[in-house]
């Protein structure tokens, strides 16, 4: 995968949750390339999800800026941001008994006017998103009745229906079995080939190793290392990130990470 120019730039970012919290980001400066898969990798509590929430504007930094394609994020109208960034959370509460098609159509909301109902083109886009995620046979199935893996793919389909250039996924494989983990990772790779900028958080080095083009190593709110996969995913770097011995085997296609 050949990445394009910088899609996202964190510049001099500082953030904390308040005086009672030991967690903080201090002086974070980081470039994330476009049209590539970037993994934010680190142990629990390292700041991965916080970075996604800052990027989306759900949290606001004390100091510093976040730029998207050279434009400071705060300069984007809210509607434009929703058309630019899609988000798949770890888990999503679905309060209504929606069918898969109805649920995926929610992703079209940023493209509709106030009180405007989805039109034929919106339904086509939602159908294409469902097909891309391999859920065609479940189009009219109730989302709450689906398995965990199916619901995760449904969340991705909803985000795809937004038609965004940037897709954020928070621990997308953390609750999945091996088969569904592979489906999600394969889909993320497919989307990057369609010139999407994919950013996902994970605490599993092998998930990053299997798909990422770029890796950001985080520990306690500090970026320890960032860059192309093979230059960053080394035994030394991962051992420092996780505070335990980690071994990386340099295979022909992709590295494999072992924890003795």
Short mmCIF file of C-alpha atoms in Angstrom, two decimals:
data_model
loop_
_atom_site.label_atom_id
_atom_site.label_comp_id
_atom_site.label_asym_id
_atom_site.label_seq_id
_atom_site.Cartn_x
_atom_site.Cartn_y
_atom_site.Cartn_z
CA UNK A 1 0.00 0.00 0.00
CA UNK A 2 1.42 3.33 -1.04
CA UNK A 3 0.19 5.98 1.36
CA UNK A 4 -0.71 9.45 0.18
CA UNK A 5 0.22 12.72 1.86
CA UNK A 6 -0.68 13.45 5.46
CA UNK A 7 -4.40 13.08 6.14
CA UNK A 8 -4.38 13.94 9.84
CA UNK A 9 -1.97 16.06 11.86
CA UNK A 10 -1.96 16.30 15.65
CA UNK A 11 0.17 19.34 16.55
CA UNK A 12 1.31 20.13 20.11
CA UNK A 13 -1.75 18.46 21.60
CA UNK A 14 -2.27 18.46 25.38
CA UNK A 15 -5.22 16.80 27.12
CA UNK A 16 -6.21 15.37 30.49
CA UNK A 17 -9.46 14.23 32.09
CA UNK A 18 -9.05 16.47 35.14
CA UNK A 19 -6.94 16.73 38.29
CA UNK A 20 -8.23 13.42 39.68
CA UNK A 21 -7.04 11.46 36.63
CA UNK A 22 -3.40 10.42 36.22
CA UNK A 23 -3.81 10.11 32.43
CA UNK A 24 -2.66 12.88 30.13
CA UNK A 25 -1.44 13.58 26.62
CA UNK A 26 1.38 16.10 26.55
CA UNK A 27 2.89 17.77 23.50
CA UNK A 28 1.51 15.18 21.09
CA UNK A 29 2.62 15.82 17.51
CA UNK A 30 1.83 13.08 15.02
CA UNK A 31 1.17 12.69 11.28
CA UNK A 32 -1.15 9.99 9.96
CA UNK A 33 -1.01 9.21 6.23
CA UNK A 34 -3.97 9.10 3.90
CA UNK A 35 -5.20 6.05 1.94
CA UNK A 36 -3.49 3.65 4.35
CA UNK A 37 -4.29 1.53 7.40
CA UNK A 38 -2.86 2.97 10.62
CA UNK A 39 -2.93 1.02 13.89
CA UNK A 40 -2.87 2.81 17.23
CA UNK A 41 -1.27 0.07 19.29
CA UNK A 42 -0.67 -0.16 23.02
CA UNK A 43 -1.86 -1.62 26.32
CA UNK A 44 -5.18 -0.68 27.89
CA UNK A 45 -5.19 2.87 29.18
CA UNK A 46 -2.47 4.10 26.83
CA UNK A 47 -4.64 6.74 25.14
CA UNK A 48 -5.78 5.02 21.96
CA UNK A 49 -9.51 5.66 22.32
CA UNK A 50 -8.83 9.15 23.69
CA UNK A 51 -7.03 10.00 20.45
CA UNK A 52 -10.04 8.87 18.39
CA UNK A 53 -12.41 10.90 20.53
CA UNK A 54 -10.19 13.97 20.20
CA UNK A 55 -10.08 13.48 16.46
CA UNK A 56 -13.87 13.32 16.25
CA UNK A 57 -14.35 16.32 18.54
CA UNK A 58 -16.02 14.32 21.32
CA UNK A 59 -13.18 15.56 23.54
CA UNK A 60 -11.40 18.89 23.25
CA UNK A 61 -7.67 19.41 23.86
CA UNK A 62 -6.41 21.99 26.35
CA UNK A 63 -3.72 23.06 23.89
CA UNK A 64 -2.86 22.27 20.27
CA UNK A 65 -4.69 21.61 17.03
CA UNK A 66 -5.89 18.72 14.89
CA UNK A 67 -5.86 19.21 11.11
CA UNK A 68 -7.63 17.14 8.47
CA UNK A 69 -6.15 17.37 4.98
CA UNK A 70 -4.41 20.61 5.90
CA UNK A 71 -7.45 22.31 7.44
CA UNK A 72 -7.86 22.74 11.21
CA UNK A 73 -10.69 20.47 12.32
CA UNK A 74 -12.48 23.23 14.25
CA UNK A 75 -12.85 25.15 10.98
CA UNK A 76 -15.05 22.40 9.51
CA UNK A 77 -18.82 22.79 9.89
CA UNK A 78 -20.30 19.92 11.93
CA UNK A 79 -22.15 18.55 8.88
CA UNK A 80 -18.94 18.47 6.83
CA UNK A 81 -17.14 16.58 9.60
CA UNK A 82 -19.86 13.92 9.70
CA UNK A 83 -19.45 13.52 5.95
CA UNK A 84 -15.67 13.24 6.34
CA UNK A 85 -15.23 10.95 9.37
CA UNK A 86 -17.02 7.68 10.13
CA UNK A 87 -16.73 5.93 13.50
CA UNK A 88 -17.24 2.32 14.60
CA UNK A 89 -17.25 2.03 18.42
CA UNK A 90 -16.26 -1.06 20.40
CA UNK A 91 -19.89 -1.69 21.27
CA UNK A 92 -23.01 0.13 20.22
CA UNK A 93 -26.32 0.18 22.05
CA UNK A 94 -29.19 -0.20 19.59
CA UNK A 95 -32.31 0.98 21.46
CA UNK A 96 -34.82 0.10 18.73
CA UNK A 97 -35.60 -3.16 16.97
CA UNK A 98 -34.24 -1.98 13.61
CA UNK A 99 -33.70 -4.19 10.60
CA UNK A 100 -30.20 -4.23 9.18
CA UNK A 101 -31.26 -2.03 6.25
CA UNK A 102 -32.94 0.50 8.56
CA UNK A 103 -29.86 0.58 10.79
CA UNK A 104 -27.41 1.05 7.91
CA UNK A 105 -29.58 3.83 6.48
CA UNK A 106 -28.84 5.81 9.67
CA UNK A 107 -25.40 6.33 8.16
CA UNK A 108 -26.97 8.51 5.46
CA UNK A 109 -28.16 11.10 8.01
CA UNK A 110 -25.25 13.54 7.40
CA UNK A 111 -26.30 13.75 3.74
CA UNK A 112 -29.98 14.48 4.41
CA UNK A 113 -31.72 17.73 5.22
CA UNK A 114 -33.76 18.36 8.34
CA UNK A 115 -36.70 15.89 8.43
CA UNK A 116 -35.68 14.57 4.98
CA UNK A 117 -36.25 10.85 4.48
CA UNK A 118 -33.73 8.59 2.71
CA UNK A 119 -34.33 8.40 -1.02
CA UNK A 120 -33.72 5.71 -3.58
CA UNK A 121 -30.03 6.63 -3.95
CA UNK A 122 -29.58 6.45 -0.18
CA UNK A 123 -31.10 2.96 -0.16
CA UNK A 124 -28.77 1.93 -2.98
CA UNK A 125 -25.73 3.15 -1.04
CA UNK A 126 -26.92 1.35 2.10
CA UNK A 127 -27.43 -1.83 0.08
CA UNK A 128 -23.93 -1.57 -1.36
CA UNK A 129 -22.51 -1.18 2.16
CA UNK A 130 -24.39 -4.27 3.30
CA UNK A 131 -23.08 -6.23 0.31
CA UNK A 132 -19.50 -5.07 0.98
CA UNK A 133 -19.67 -6.39 4.55
CA UNK A 134 -21.05 -9.76 3.42
CA UNK A 135 -24.43 -9.36 5.15
CA UNK A 136 -26.67 -9.44 2.06
CA UNK A 137 -28.73 -12.37 3.30
CA UNK A 138 -29.48 -10.53 6.56
CA UNK A 139 -30.79 -7.31 5.04
CA UNK A 140 -34.16 -7.55 6.80
CA UNK A 141 -32.95 -9.30 9.97
CA UNK A 142 -33.37 -7.51 13.30
CA UNK A 143 -29.97 -6.12 14.32
CA UNK A 144 -30.38 -6.90 18.06
CA UNK A 145 -30.97 -10.55 17.15
CA UNK A 146 -27.65 -10.86 15.31
CA UNK A 147 -24.49 -12.47 16.64
CA UNK A 148 -21.67 -10.32 17.99
CA UNK A 149 -19.66 -10.69 14.78
CA UNK A 150 -22.66 -9.82 12.61
CA UNK A 151 -23.43 -6.73 14.70
CA UNK A 152 -19.83 -5.59 14.35
CA UNK A 153 -20.04 -5.92 10.58
CA UNK A 154 -23.39 -4.10 10.69
CA UNK A 155 -21.72 -1.19 12.51
CA UNK A 156 -19.06 -1.07 9.80
CA UNK A 157 -21.76 -1.14 7.11
CA UNK A 158 -23.50 1.82 8.76
CA UNK A 159 -20.20 3.74 8.80
CA UNK A 160 -19.57 2.84 5.15
CA UNK A 161 -22.99 4.18 4.19
CA UNK A 162 -21.80 7.61 5.42
CA UNK A 163 -19.45 7.67 2.46
CA UNK A 164 -16.59 9.16 4.49
CA UNK A 165 -12.95 9.42 3.48
CA UNK A 166 -11.74 8.61 7.00
CA UNK A 167 -12.94 5.57 8.97
CA UNK A 168 -12.12 5.16 12.67
CA UNK A 169 -12.57 1.79 14.40
CA UNK A 170 -12.15 1.39 18.15
CA UNK A 171 -10.89 -2.11 19.05
CA UNK A 172 -12.87 -3.63 16.14
CA UNK A 173 -11.78 -7.22 16.86
CA UNK A 174 -11.59 -7.25 20.66
CA UNK A 175 -14.76 -9.31 21.23
CA UNK A 176 -14.65 -11.46 18.10
CA UNK A 177 -13.68 -15.07 17.47
CA UNK A 178 -10.92 -15.98 15.01
CA UNK A 179 -13.18 -16.26 11.96
CA UNK A 180 -14.94 -12.93 12.53
CA UNK A 181 -11.64 -11.24 13.38
CA UNK A 182 -10.31 -12.31 9.99
CA UNK A 183 -13.46 -11.02 8.25
CA UNK A 184 -13.11 -7.59 9.86
CA UNK A 185 -9.39 -7.32 9.12
CA UNK A 186 -9.89 -8.42 5.51
CA UNK A 187 -12.64 -5.82 5.09
CA UNK A 188 -10.39 -3.07 6.48
CA UNK A 189 -7.69 -4.03 3.99
CA UNK A 190 -10.25 -3.94 1.16
CA UNK A 191 -11.42 -0.47 2.18
CA UNK A 192 -7.87 0.90 2.23
CA UNK A 193 -7.48 -0.27 -1.36
CA UNK A 194 -10.52 1.85 -2.19
CA UNK A 195 -8.58 4.94 -1.04
CA UNK A 196 -10.09 5.09 2.44
CA UNK A 197 -7.97 6.29 5.35
CA UNK A 198 -8.41 3.63 8.05
CA UNK A 199 -7.37 4.19 11.68
CA UNK A 200 -8.02 1.48 14.24
CA UNK A 201 -7.08 0.96 17.87
CA UNK A 202 -5.92 -2.36 19.22
CA UNK A 203 -3.98 -3.86 22.11
CA UNK A 204 -3.12 -6.92 19.98
CA UNK A 205 0.21 -6.58 18.13
CA UNK A 206 -0.71 -9.38 15.71
CA UNK A 207 -3.87 -7.54 14.60
CA UNK A 208 -1.64 -4.58 13.73
CA UNK A 209 0.98 -6.82 12.13
CA UNK A 210 -1.57 -8.54 9.90
CA UNK A 211 -3.01 -5.43 8.25
CA UNK A 212 -1.42 -2.09 9.18
CA UNK A 213 0.73 -0.02 6.85
CA UNK A 214 1.66 2.40 9.65
CA UNK A 215 1.81 1.84 13.40
CA UNK A 216 1.71 4.25 16.34
CA UNK A 217 2.98 2.78 19.62
CA UNK A 218 1.39 4.33 22.72
CA UNK A 219 2.04 3.93 26.44
CA UNK A 220 0.53 6.09 29.20
CA UNK A 221 -0.40 8.86 26.80
CA UNK A 222 3.02 9.05 25.15
CA UNK A 223 3.81 8.16 21.54
CA UNK A 224 6.87 5.94 21.84
CA UNK A 225 7.27 5.34 18.12
CA UNK A 226 5.40 5.90 14.88
CA UNK A 227 6.09 5.00 11.27
CA UNK A 228 5.88 2.23 8.66
CA UNK A 229 4.99 -1.22 10.00
CA UNK A 230 8.34 -2.96 9.66
CA UNK A 231 10.39 -0.11 11.09
CA UNK A 232 8.16 0.25 14.17
CA UNK A 233 7.02 -3.29 14.96
CA UNK A 234 10.28 -4.61 16.42
CA UNK A 235 10.99 -6.75 19.47
CA UNK A 236 12.67 -3.85 21.25
CA UNK A 237 9.89 -1.35 20.55
CA UNK A 238 7.08 -3.70 21.56
CA UNK A 239 8.89 -4.81 24.72
CA UNK A 240 9.15 -1.15 25.76
CA UNK A 241 5.50 -0.53 24.91
CA UNK A 242 4.11 -3.46 26.89
CA UNK A 243 6.69 -3.61 29.67
CA UNK A 244 7.39 -7.29 29.07
CA UNK A 245 9.52 -9.34 26.70
CA UNK A 246 8.01 -9.50 23.22
CA UNK A 247 9.55 -11.24 20.22
CA UNK A 248 8.86 -10.31 16.60
CA UNK A 249 9.57 -12.83 13.86
CA UNK A 250 10.27 -11.18 10.50
CA UNK A 251 8.30 -13.33 8.07
CA UNK A 252 8.25 -12.90 4.28
CA UNK A 253 4.81 -11.27 4.04
CA UNK A 254 4.04 -9.91 7.50
CA UNK A 255 5.76 -10.03 10.89
CA UNK A 256 4.46 -12.36 13.62
CA UNK A 257 4.53 -11.31 17.27
CA UNK A 258 5.22 -13.79 20.07
CA UNK A 259 4.96 -13.24 23.81
CA UNK A 260 7.06 -15.87 25.61
#
